Coordinates of N, CA, C and O in Angstrom, one line a residue:
X688 N -67.2 -22.9 82.7 CA -67.2 -24.3 82.4 C -68.2 -24.5 81.2 O -69.3 -23.9 81.2
X689 N -67.8 -25.3 80.2 CA -68.7 -25.5 79.1 C -70.0 -26.2 79.7 O -70.0 -26.9 80.6
X690 N -71.1 -25.8 79.0 CA -72.4 -26.3 79.5 C -72.9 -27.4 78.5 O -72.8 -27.3 77.3
X691 N -73.4 -28.5 79.1 CA -74.0 -29.6 78.3 C -75.5 -29.6 78.5 O -75.9 -29.4 79.7
X692 N -76.2 -29.6 77.5 CA -77.7 -29.5 77.6 C -78.3 -30.8 77.0 O -77.7 -31.4 76.1
X693 N -79.5 -31.1 77.5 CA -80.2 -32.3 77.0 C -80.5 -32.2 75.5 O -80.9 -31.1 75.0
X694 N -80.2 -33.3 74.7 CA -80.6 -33.3 73.3 C -82.0 -33.7 73.2 O -82.5 -34.6 73.9
X695 N -82.7 -33.1 72.3 CA -84.1 -33.4 72.0 C -84.3 -34.8 71.4 O -83.4 -35.4 70.9
X696 N -85.5 -35.3 71.5 CA -85.8 -36.7 71.0 C -85.5 -36.8 69.5 O -85.2 -37.9 69.1
X697 N -85.6 -35.7 68.8 CA -85.4 -35.8 67.3 C -83.9 -35.6 67.0 O -83.5 -35.4 65.9
X698 N -83.0 -35.7 68.0 CA -81.6 -35.6 67.7 C -81.1 -36.8 66.9 O -81.7 -37.8 66.8
X699 N -79.9 -36.7 66.3 CA -79.4 -37.7 65.4 C -79.1 -39.0 66.2 O -78.9 -39.0 67.4
X700 N -79.1 -40.1 65.5 CA -78.7 -41.4 66.1 C -77.3 -41.4 66.5 O -77.0 -42.0 67.6
X701 N -76.4 -40.8 65.8 CA -75.0 -40.7 66.1 C -74.7 -39.2 66.5 O -75.0 -38.3 65.8
X702 N -74.1 -39.1 67.7 CA -73.9 -37.7 68.2 C -72.3 -37.6 68.3 O -71.7 -38.3 69.0
X703 N -71.8 -36.6 67.5 CA -70.4 -36.4 67.4 C -70.0 -35.1 68.2 O -70.6 -34.0 67.9
X704 N -69.1 -35.2 69.1 CA -68.6 -34.1 69.8 C -67.1 -33.8 69.5 O -66.3 -34.7 69.5
X705 N -66.8 -32.6 69.2 CA -65.4 -32.1 69.1 C -65.1 -31.5 70.5 O -65.6 -30.4 70.8
X706 N -64.3 -32.2 71.3 CA -64.0 -31.7 72.6 C -62.7 -31.1 72.7 O -61.6 -31.8 72.6
X707 N -62.7 -29.8 72.7 CA -61.4 -29.1 72.6 C -60.5 -29.3 73.9 O -61.0 -29.5 75.0
X708 N -59.2 -29.3 73.6 CA -58.3 -29.4 74.8 C -58.5 -28.3 75.8 O -58.3 -28.5 77.0
X709 N -59.0 -27.1 75.3 CA -59.3 -26.0 76.2 C -60.4 -26.3 77.2 O -60.5 -25.8 78.3
X710 N -61.3 -27.2 76.8 CA -62.4 -27.6 77.7 C -61.9 -28.7 78.6 O -62.3 -28.7 79.8
X711 N -61.1 -29.6 78.1 CA -60.6 -30.7 79.0 C -59.6 -30.2 80.1 O -59.7 -30.7 81.2
X712 N -58.7 -29.3 79.7 CA -57.8 -28.8 80.7 C -57.5 -27.3 80.4 O -56.5 -27.0 79.7
X713 N -58.3 -26.4 80.9 CA -58.2 -25.0 80.6 C -56.9 -24.4 81.3 O -56.5 -23.4 80.9
X714 N -56.4 -25.1 82.2 CA -55.2 -24.6 82.9 C -54.2 -25.8 83.0 O -54.1 -26.6 82.1
X715 N -53.5 -25.9 84.1 CA -52.5 -26.9 84.3 C -53.1 -28.3 84.5 O -52.4 -29.3 84.3
X716 N -54.3 -28.4 85.0 CA -54.9 -29.7 85.3 C -56.1 -30.0 84.5 O -56.7 -29.0 83.9
X717 N -56.5 -31.2 84.4 CA -57.7 -31.6 83.7 C -58.9 -31.0 84.5 O -58.9 -30.9 85.7
X718 N -59.9 -30.6 83.7 CA -61.1 -30.0 84.3 C -62.0 -31.1 84.8 O -62.9 -31.6 84.0
X719 N -61.8 -31.6 86.0 CA -62.5 -32.8 86.5 C -64.0 -32.6 86.6 O -64.7 -33.5 86.1
X720 N -64.5 -31.5 87.0 CA -65.9 -31.3 87.1 C -66.6 -31.4 85.6 O -67.6 -32.1 85.5
X721 N -65.9 -30.8 84.7 CA -66.4 -30.9 83.3 C -66.3 -32.4 82.8 O -67.3 -32.8 82.2
X722 N -65.2 -33.0 83.0 CA -65.1 -34.4 82.6 C -66.2 -35.3 83.2 O -66.8 -36.1 82.5
X723 N -66.5 -35.1 84.5 CA -67.5 -35.9 85.1 C -68.9 -35.6 84.5 O -69.7 -36.5 84.2
X724 N -69.1 -34.3 84.2 CA -70.4 -33.9 83.5 C -70.5 -34.5 82.1 O -71.5 -35.1 81.7
X725 N -69.4 -34.5 81.4 CA -69.3 -35.1 80.0 C -69.6 -36.6 80.1 O -70.3 -37.1 79.3
X726 N -69.0 -37.2 81.1 CA -69.1 -38.7 81.2 C -70.6 -39.0 81.5 O -71.2 -39.9 80.9
X727 N -71.2 -38.3 82.4 CA -72.6 -38.6 82.8 C -73.5 -38.3 81.6 O -74.5 -39.0 81.3
X728 N -73.2 -37.2 80.9 CA -74.0 -36.8 79.7 C -74.0 -37.8 78.6 O -75.0 -38.3 78.1
X729 N -72.7 -38.3 78.3 CA -72.6 -39.3 77.2 C -73.2 -40.6 77.6 O -73.7 -41.3 76.8
X730 N -73.0 -41.0 78.9 CA -73.6 -42.2 79.4 C -75.1 -42.2 79.2 O -75.8 -43.2 78.8
X731 N -75.8 -41.0 79.5 CA -77.2 -40.9 79.3 C -77.6 -41.0 77.8 O -78.6 -41.6 77.5
X732 N -76.7 -40.5 76.9 CA -77.0 -40.6 75.5 C -77.0 -42.1 75.1 O -77.9 -42.6 74.3
X733 N -75.9 -42.8 75.5 CA -75.8 -44.2 75.1 C -77.0 -45.0 75.7 O -77.5 -46.0 75.0
X734 N -77.4 -44.7 76.9 CA -78.5 -45.5 77.5 C -79.8 -45.2 76.8 O -80.8 -46.0 76.8
X735 N -79.9 -44.1 76.0 CA -81.1 -43.7 75.2 C -80.9 -44.2 73.8 O -81.6 -43.7 72.9
X736 N -79.9 -45.1 73.5 CA -79.7 -45.6 72.2 C -78.9 -44.8 71.2 O -78.8 -45.2 70.1
X737 N -78.3 -43.8 71.7 CA -77.5 -42.9 70.8 C -76.1 -43.5 70.7 O -75.5 -44.1 71.6
X738 N -75.5 -43.4 69.5 CA -74.1 -43.7 69.3 C -73.3 -42.4 69.6 O -73.6 -41.3 69.0
X739 N -72.3 -42.4 70.4 CA -71.6 -41.2 70.8 C -70.1 -41.3 70.4 O -69.4 -42.3 70.7
X740 N -69.6 -40.3 69.7 CA -68.2 -40.1 69.3 C -67.7 -38.9 70.0 O -68.3 -37.8 69.8
X741 N -66.6 -39.0 70.6 CA -65.8 -37.9 71.2 C -64.5 -37.8 70.5 O -63.7 -38.8 70.5
X742 N -64.2 -36.6 70.0 CA -62.8 -36.4 69.4 C -62.2 -35.3 70.2 O -62.7 -34.2 70.3
X743 N -61.0 -35.6 70.8 CA -60.4 -34.7 71.7 C -59.3 -33.9 71.0 O -58.5 -34.4 70.2
X744 N -59.2 -32.6 71.4 CA -58.2 -31.8 71.0 C -57.0 -31.8 71.9 O -57.0 -32.5 72.9
X745 N -56.0 -31.0 71.6 CA -54.8 -30.9 72.4 C -54.7 -29.7 73.3 O -54.1 -29.7 74.3
X746 N -55.3 -28.6 72.8 CA -55.4 -27.4 73.6 C -54.0 -26.8 73.9 O -53.1 -27.0 73.1
X747 N -53.9 -26.1 75.0 CA -52.7 -25.3 75.3 C -51.5 -26.2 75.5 O -50.4 -25.9 75.2
X748 N -51.7 -27.4 76.0 CA -50.6 -28.4 76.3 C -50.0 -28.7 74.9 O -48.7 -28.7 74.8
X749 N -50.8 -29.0 73.9 CA -50.2 -29.3 72.6 C -49.4 -28.1 72.0 O -48.3 -28.2 71.5
X750 N -50.0 -26.9 72.2 CA -49.3 -25.7 71.6 C -48.0 -25.4 72.4 O -47.0 -25.0 71.8
X751 N -48.0 -25.6 73.7 CA -46.8 -25.4 74.5 C -45.7 -26.4 74.0 O -44.6 -26.1 73.8
X752 N -46.1 -27.7 73.9 CA -45.2 -28.7 73.5 C -44.6 -28.4 72.1 O -43.4 -28.6 71.9
X753 N -45.4 -27.9 71.2 CA -45.0 -27.6 69.9 C -44.0 -26.4 69.9 O -43.0 -26.4 69.2
X754 N -44.4 -25.4 70.7 CA -43.5 -24.2 70.8 C -42.2 -24.6 71.5 O -41.1 -24.1 71.0
X755 N -42.2 -25.5 72.5 CA -41.0 -25.9 73.1 C -40.1 -26.7 72.2 O -38.9 -26.5 72.1
X756 N -40.7 -27.6 71.4 CA -40.0 -28.3 70.4 C -39.3 -27.4 69.4 O -38.1 -27.6 69.0
X757 N -40.1 -26.4 69.0 CA -39.5 -25.4 68.0 C -38.3 -24.6 68.6 O -37.3 -24.4 68.0
X758 N -38.4 -24.3 69.9 CA -37.3 -23.6 70.6 C -36.0 -24.4 70.7 O -35.0 -23.8 70.9
X759 N -36.1 -25.7 70.6 CA -34.9 -26.6 70.6 C -34.6 -27.1 69.2 O -33.9 -28.1 69.1
X760 N -35.1 -26.5 68.2 CA -34.7 -26.8 66.8 C -35.6 -27.6 66.0 O -35.3 -27.9 64.8
X761 N -36.8 -28.0 66.5 CA -37.7 -28.8 65.6 C -38.5 -27.7 64.8 O -39.4 -27.1 65.3
X762 N -38.0 -27.5 63.5 CA -38.6 -26.5 62.7 C -39.6 -27.0 61.6 O -40.3 -26.3 61.0
X763 N -39.5 -28.3 61.4 CA -40.4 -28.9 60.4 C -41.8 -28.9 60.8 O -42.1 -29.5 61.9
X764 N -42.7 -28.3 60.1 CA -44.1 -28.2 60.5 C -44.8 -29.5 60.7 O -45.6 -29.7 61.7
X765 N -44.6 -30.4 59.9 CA -45.3 -31.8 60.0 C -44.8 -32.4 61.3 O -45.6 -33.1 62.0
X766 N -43.6 -32.3 61.7 CA -43.1 -32.8 63.0 C -43.7 -32.1 64.1 O -44.2 -32.8 65.1
X767 N -43.9 -30.8 64.1 CA -44.6 -30.1 65.1 C -46.0 -30.5 65.2 O -46.6 -30.7 66.3
X768 N -46.7 -30.7 64.0 CA -48.1 -31.2 64.0 C -48.2 -32.6 64.6 O -49.1 -32.8 65.4
X769 N -47.2 -33.4 64.4 CA -47.2 -34.8 64.9 C -47.2 -34.7 66.4 O -47.8 -35.5 67.1
X770 N -46.4 -33.8 67.0 CA -46.3 -33.7 68.5 C -47.7 -33.3 69.0 O -48.2 -33.9 70.0
X771 N -48.4 -32.4 68.3 CA -49.8 -32.1 68.7 C -50.7 -33.3 68.6 O -51.6 -33.5 69.4
X772 N -50.6 -34.1 67.5 CA -51.4 -35.3 67.3 C -51.2 -36.2 68.5 O -52.2 -36.8 69.0
X773 N -50.0 -36.4 68.9 CA -49.7 -37.3 70.0 C -50.4 -36.8 71.3 O -51.0 -37.6 72.1
X774 N -50.4 -35.6 71.5 CA -51.0 -35.0 72.7 C -52.5 -35.2 72.6 O -53.2 -35.5 73.6
X775 N -53.1 -35.0 71.5 CA -54.6 -35.2 71.4 C -54.9 -36.6 71.7 O -55.9 -36.9 72.3
X776 N -54.1 -37.6 71.2 CA -54.3 -39.0 71.5 C -54.1 -39.3 72.9 O -54.8 -40.2 73.5
X777 N -53.1 -38.6 73.6 CA -52.9 -38.8 75.0 C -54.2 -38.3 75.8 O -54.7 -39.0 76.7
X778 N -54.7 -37.2 75.4 CA -56.0 -36.7 76.0 C -57.1 -37.7 75.8 O -57.9 -38.0 76.7
X779 N -57.2 -38.3 74.6 CA -58.2 -39.3 74.3 C -58.0 -40.5 75.2 O -59.0 -41.0 75.7
X780 N -56.8 -41.0 75.3 CA -56.5 -42.2 76.1 C -56.9 -41.9 77.6 O -57.5 -42.7 78.3
X781 N -56.5 -40.7 78.1 CA -56.8 -40.3 79.5 C -58.3 -40.3 79.7 O -58.8 -40.9 80.6
X782 N -59.1 -39.7 78.8 CA -60.5 -39.6 78.9 C -61.1 -41.1 78.8 O -62.0 -41.4 79.6
X783 N -60.6 -41.9 77.9 CA -61.1 -43.2 77.8 C -60.9 -44.0 79.1 O -61.8 -44.7 79.6
X784 N -59.7 -43.9 79.7 CA -59.4 -44.6 80.9 C -60.3 -44.1 82.1 O -60.8 -44.9 82.9
X785 N -60.5 -42.8 82.2 CA -61.4 -42.2 83.2 C -62.8 -42.8 83.1 O -63.4 -43.2 84.0
X786 N -63.3 -42.7 81.8 CA -64.7 -43.3 81.6 C -64.8 -44.7 82.0 O -65.7 -45.2 82.7
X787 N -63.8 -45.5 81.5 CA -63.8 -47.0 81.8 C -63.7 -47.2 83.4 O -64.4 -48.1 83.9
X788 N -62.9 -46.5 84.1 CA -62.8 -46.6 85.5 C -64.1 -46.3 86.2 O -64.3 -46.8 87.4
X789 N -65.0 -45.6 85.5 CA -66.3 -45.3 86.1 C -67.5 -46.1 85.5 O -68.6 -45.7 85.5
X790 N -67.1 -47.2 84.8 CA -68.1 -48.1 84.3 C -68.7 -47.7 83.0 O -69.7 -48.3 82.6
X791 N -68.1 -46.8 82.2 CA -68.6 -46.4 80.9 C -67.8 -47.2 79.9 O -66.6 -47.2 79.9
X792 N -68.5 -48.0 79.0 CA -67.9 -48.7 78.0 C -67.3 -47.8 76.9 O -68.1 -47.0 76.4
X793 N -66.0 -47.9 76.6 CA -65.4 -47.1 75.6 C -64.7 -47.9 74.6 O -64.4 -49.1 74.8
X794 N -64.4 -47.3 73.5 CA -63.6 -47.9 72.4 C -62.8 -46.8 71.7 O -63.4 -45.8 71.4
X795 N -61.5 -47.1 71.4 CA -60.7 -46.2 70.6 C -61.3 -46.2 69.2 O -61.3 -47.3 68.6
X796 N -61.7 -45.1 68.7 CA -62.4 -45.0 67.4 C -61.4 -45.0 66.2 O -60.4 -44.3 66.3
X797 N -61.7 -45.8 65.2 CA -60.9 -45.7 63.9 C -61.9 -45.6 62.8 O -63.0 -46.1 62.9
X798 N -61.5 -45.0 61.7 CA -62.3 -44.9 60.5 C -62.8 -46.3 60.1 O -62.0 -47.3 60.1
X799 N -64.0 -46.4 59.7 CA -64.6 -47.7 59.3 C -65.1 -48.6 60.4 O -65.7 -49.7 60.1
X800 N -64.9 -48.2 61.6 CA -65.5 -49.0 62.7 C -67.0 -49.2 62.6 O -67.7 -48.2 62.2
X801 N -67.5 -50.3 62.9 CA -69.0 -50.5 63.1 C -69.3 -50.0 64.5 O -68.7 -50.5 65.5
X802 N -70.3 -49.1 64.5 CA -70.6 -48.4 65.8 C -71.8 -49.0 66.5 O -72.8 -49.4 65.8
X803 N -71.7 -49.1 67.8 CA -72.8 -49.6 68.6 C -73.2 -48.5 69.7 O -72.4 -47.8 70.1
X804 N -74.5 -48.6 70.0 CA -75.0 -47.5 70.9 C -74.6 -47.7 72.4 O -74.8 -46.7 73.2
X805 N -74.0 -48.8 72.8 CA -73.7 -48.9 74.2 C -72.2 -48.6 74.5 O -71.7 -48.9 75.6
X806 N -71.6 -48.0 73.6 CA -70.1 -47.7 73.7 C -69.9 -46.2 73.4 O -70.5 -45.7 72.5
X807 N -69.1 -45.5 74.1 CA -68.6 -44.2 73.8 C -67.3 -44.3 73.1 O -66.3 -44.9 73.6
X808 N -67.3 -43.9 71.8 CA -66.1 -43.9 71.0 C -65.3 -42.7 71.2 O -65.8 -41.6 71.1
X809 N -64.0 -42.9 71.4 CA -63.1 -41.7 71.7 C -61.9 -41.8 70.9 O -61.3 -42.9 70.7
X810 N -61.4 -40.7 70.4 CA -60.2 -40.6 69.6 C -59.6 -39.2 69.7 O -60.3 -38.2 70.0
X811 N -58.4 -39.1 69.3 CA -57.7 -37.8 69.2 C -57.5 -37.5 67.7 O -58.3 -37.9 66.9
X812 N -56.4 -36.8 67.4 CA -56.1 -36.4 66.1 C -55.7 -37.6 65.2 O -55.4 -38.7 65.7
X813 N -55.5 -37.3 63.9 CA -55.2 -38.4 63.0 C -53.9 -38.3 62.3 O -53.1 -39.2 62.3
X814 N -53.5 -37.1 61.8 CA -52.3 -37.0 61.1 C -51.9 -35.5 61.0 O -52.8 -34.6 61.1
X815 N -50.7 -35.2 60.7 CA -50.2 -33.8 60.5 C -51.1 -33.1 59.4 O -51.4 -33.7 58.4
X816 N -51.4 -31.9 59.7 CA -52.1 -31.1 58.7 C -53.6 -31.1 58.9 O -54.4 -30.4 58.2
X817 N -54.1 -31.9 59.9 CA -55.5 -31.9 60.2 C -55.8 -31.6 61.6 O -55.1 -32.1 62.5
X818 N -56.7 -30.7 61.9 CA -57.1 -30.4 63.2 C -58.0 -31.6 63.7 O -58.5 -32.4 62.9
X819 N -58.3 -31.6 65.0 CA -59.2 -32.6 65.6 C -60.6 -32.2 65.2 O -61.5 -33.1 65.1
X820 N -60.9 -31.0 64.9 CA -62.2 -30.6 64.4 C -62.4 -31.3 63.0 O -63.5 -31.7 62.7
X821 N -61.4 -31.3 62.2 CA -61.5 -32.0 60.9 C -61.8 -33.5 61.1 O -62.6 -34.0 60.4
X822 N -61.2 -34.1 62.1 CA -61.4 -35.5 62.4 C -62.9 -35.7 62.8 O -63.5 -36.6 62.4
X823 N -63.4 -34.8 63.7 CA -64.7 -34.9 64.2 C -65.7 -34.8 63.0 O -66.7 -35.5 62.9
X824 N -65.5 -33.8 62.1 CA -66.3 -33.6 61.0 C -66.3 -34.8 60.0 O -67.3 -35.3 59.5
X825 N -65.1 -35.4 59.9 CA -64.9 -36.6 59.0 C -65.7 -37.7 59.6 O -66.4 -38.5 58.8
X826 N -65.7 -37.9 60.9 CA -66.5 -39.0 61.5 C -68.0 -38.8 61.4 O -68.7 -39.7 61.3
X827 N -68.4 -37.5 61.5 CA -69.8 -37.2 61.4 C -70.3 -37.5 60.0 O -71.3 -38.1 59.8
X828 N -69.5 -37.2 59.0 CA -69.8 -37.5 57.6 C -69.9 -39.0 57.4 O -70.8 -39.5 56.8
X829 N -68.9 -39.7 57.9 CA -68.9 -41.2 57.8 C -70.1 -41.8 58.4 O -70.7 -42.8 57.9
X830 N -70.6 -41.2 59.5 CA -71.8 -41.7 60.2 C -73.1 -41.2 59.6 O -74.2 -41.5 60.1
X831 N -73.0 -40.3 58.6 CA -74.2 -39.8 58.0 C -74.8 -38.7 58.7 O -76.0 -38.4 58.6
X832 N -74.1 -38.0 59.6 CA -74.6 -36.9 60.4 C -74.2 -35.6 59.8 O -73.1 -35.4 59.3
X833 N -75.0 -34.6 60.0 CA -74.7 -33.2 59.5 C -74.4 -32.3 60.7 O -74.1 -31.1 60.4
X834 N -74.3 -32.8 61.9 CA -74.1 -31.9 63.1 C -72.9 -32.4 63.9 O -72.8 -33.6 64.1
X835 N -72.0 -31.5 64.2 CA -71.0 -31.8 65.2 C -71.1 -30.8 66.3 O -71.2 -29.6 66.1
X836 N -71.2 -31.3 67.5 CA -71.3 -30.4 68.7 C -69.9 -30.0 69.1 O -69.0 -30.9 69.4
X837 N -69.6 -28.8 69.1 CA -68.3 -28.2 69.4 C -68.2 -27.8 70.9 O -69.0 -26.9 71.3
X838 N -67.4 -28.4 71.7 CA -67.2 -28.0 73.1 C -65.8 -27.4 73.2 O -64.8 -28.1 73.2
X839 N -65.7 -26.1 73.2 CA -64.4 -25.4 73.1 C -64.5 -24.0 73.5 O -65.6 -23.4 73.6
X840 N -63.3 -23.4 73.7 CA -63.3 -21.9 73.9 C -63.0 -21.2 72.6 O -63.0 -20.0 72.5
X841 N -62.7 -22.0 71.5 CA -62.4 -21.4 70.2 C -63.7 -21.0 69.6 O -64.7 -21.6 69.8
X842 N -63.7 -20.0 68.7 CA -64.9 -19.4 68.2 C -65.4 -20.1 66.9 O -65.6 -19.5 65.9
X843 N -65.5 -21.4 66.9 CA -66.0 -22.2 65.8 C -65.2 -23.4 65.5 O -64.2 -23.7 66.2
X844 N -65.6 -24.2 64.5 CA -64.8 -25.4 64.2 C -63.7 -25.0 63.2 O -63.9 -24.2 62.3
X845 N -62.5 -25.5 63.4 CA -61.4 -25.3 62.5 C -61.0 -26.6 61.8 O -60.2 -27.3 62.3
X846 N -61.6 -26.8 60.6 CA -61.4 -28.1 60.0 C -60.0 -28.4 59.4 O -59.6 -29.5 59.2
X847 N -59.2 -27.3 59.2 CA -57.8 -27.5 58.7 C -56.9 -26.7 59.5 O -57.2 -25.5 59.8
X848 N -55.7 -27.3 59.8 CA -54.7 -26.5 60.5 C -53.9 -25.7 59.5 O -53.4 -26.3 58.6
X849 N -53.8 -24.4 59.7 CA -53.1 -23.6 58.7 C -52.8 -22.3 59.4 O -53.7 -21.6 59.9
X850 N -51.5 -21.8 59.4 CA -51.2 -20.5 60.0 C -51.9 -19.4 59.3 O -52.1 -18.3 59.9
X851 N -52.4 -19.6 58.1 CA -53.1 -18.6 57.3 C -54.6 -18.8 57.3 O -55.3 -18.4 56.4
X852 N -55.1 -19.4 58.4 CA -56.5 -19.7 58.4 C -57.3 -18.4 58.3 O -57.1 -17.4 59.0
X853 N -58.2 -18.4 57.4 CA -59.0 -17.2 57.1 C -60.3 -17.3 57.8 O -60.8 -18.4 58.1
X854 N -61.0 -16.2 58.1 CA -62.3 -16.2 58.8 C -63.3 -17.1 58.1 O -64.0 -17.8 58.7
X855 N -63.3 -17.1 56.7 CA -64.3 -17.8 56.0 C -64.0 -19.3 56.0 O -64.8 -20.1 55.6
X856 N -62.9 -19.7 56.6 CA -62.5 -21.1 56.7 C -63.0 -21.7 58.0 O -62.8 -22.9 58.3
X857 N -63.4 -20.9 58.9 CA -63.9 -21.3 60.2 C -65.4 -21.5 60.1 O -66.2 -20.7 59.6
X858 N -65.9 -22.7 60.6 CA -67.3 -23.0 60.6 C -67.9 -22.5 61.9 O -67.5 -23.0 62.9
X859 N -68.7 -21.5 61.8 CA -69.2 -20.9 63.1 C -70.1 -21.9 63.8 O -70.7 -22.8 63.2
X860 N -70.1 -21.8 65.1 CA -71.0 -22.6 65.9 C -72.1 -21.8 66.6 O -71.9 -20.6 66.7
X861 N -73.2 -22.4 66.9 CA -74.3 -21.7 67.6 C -74.5 -22.2 69.0 O -74.0 -23.3 69.3

């Protein structure tokens, strides 16, 4: 299970997480213990005045849906990407509803939103050709932050979706 650790007092005002689909549902079901831990962790951050952004990935469910679509004739890459984007947004909606059901204030994040510290902002992907890591990095830049916390089984941030992704295009995480 991914580990969440306390952020130091000198952490940024806005905390951006790229939450991989592999962390949300590593198998057939959502990882409920992880989601509960993430919910408590982000709630603690907002109570300490931090602005929290969660960008959810699609994980294996998105890849399976894309592969299944391809097997029945969907060969256009942008259409396959759009299927993945919808699944990332479904994951974001699910996470948002779970948080809300447990008393955490959430809001679906859009570019240009004015952010407040008592809300957890959640979103999925944006458009074909962009990974959710790209979306997380974009929101971090928009918020003036230089750090994105990556919660995933993938070995780094993947800011662009591309079958020819090269090692130097992956931003390593520590």
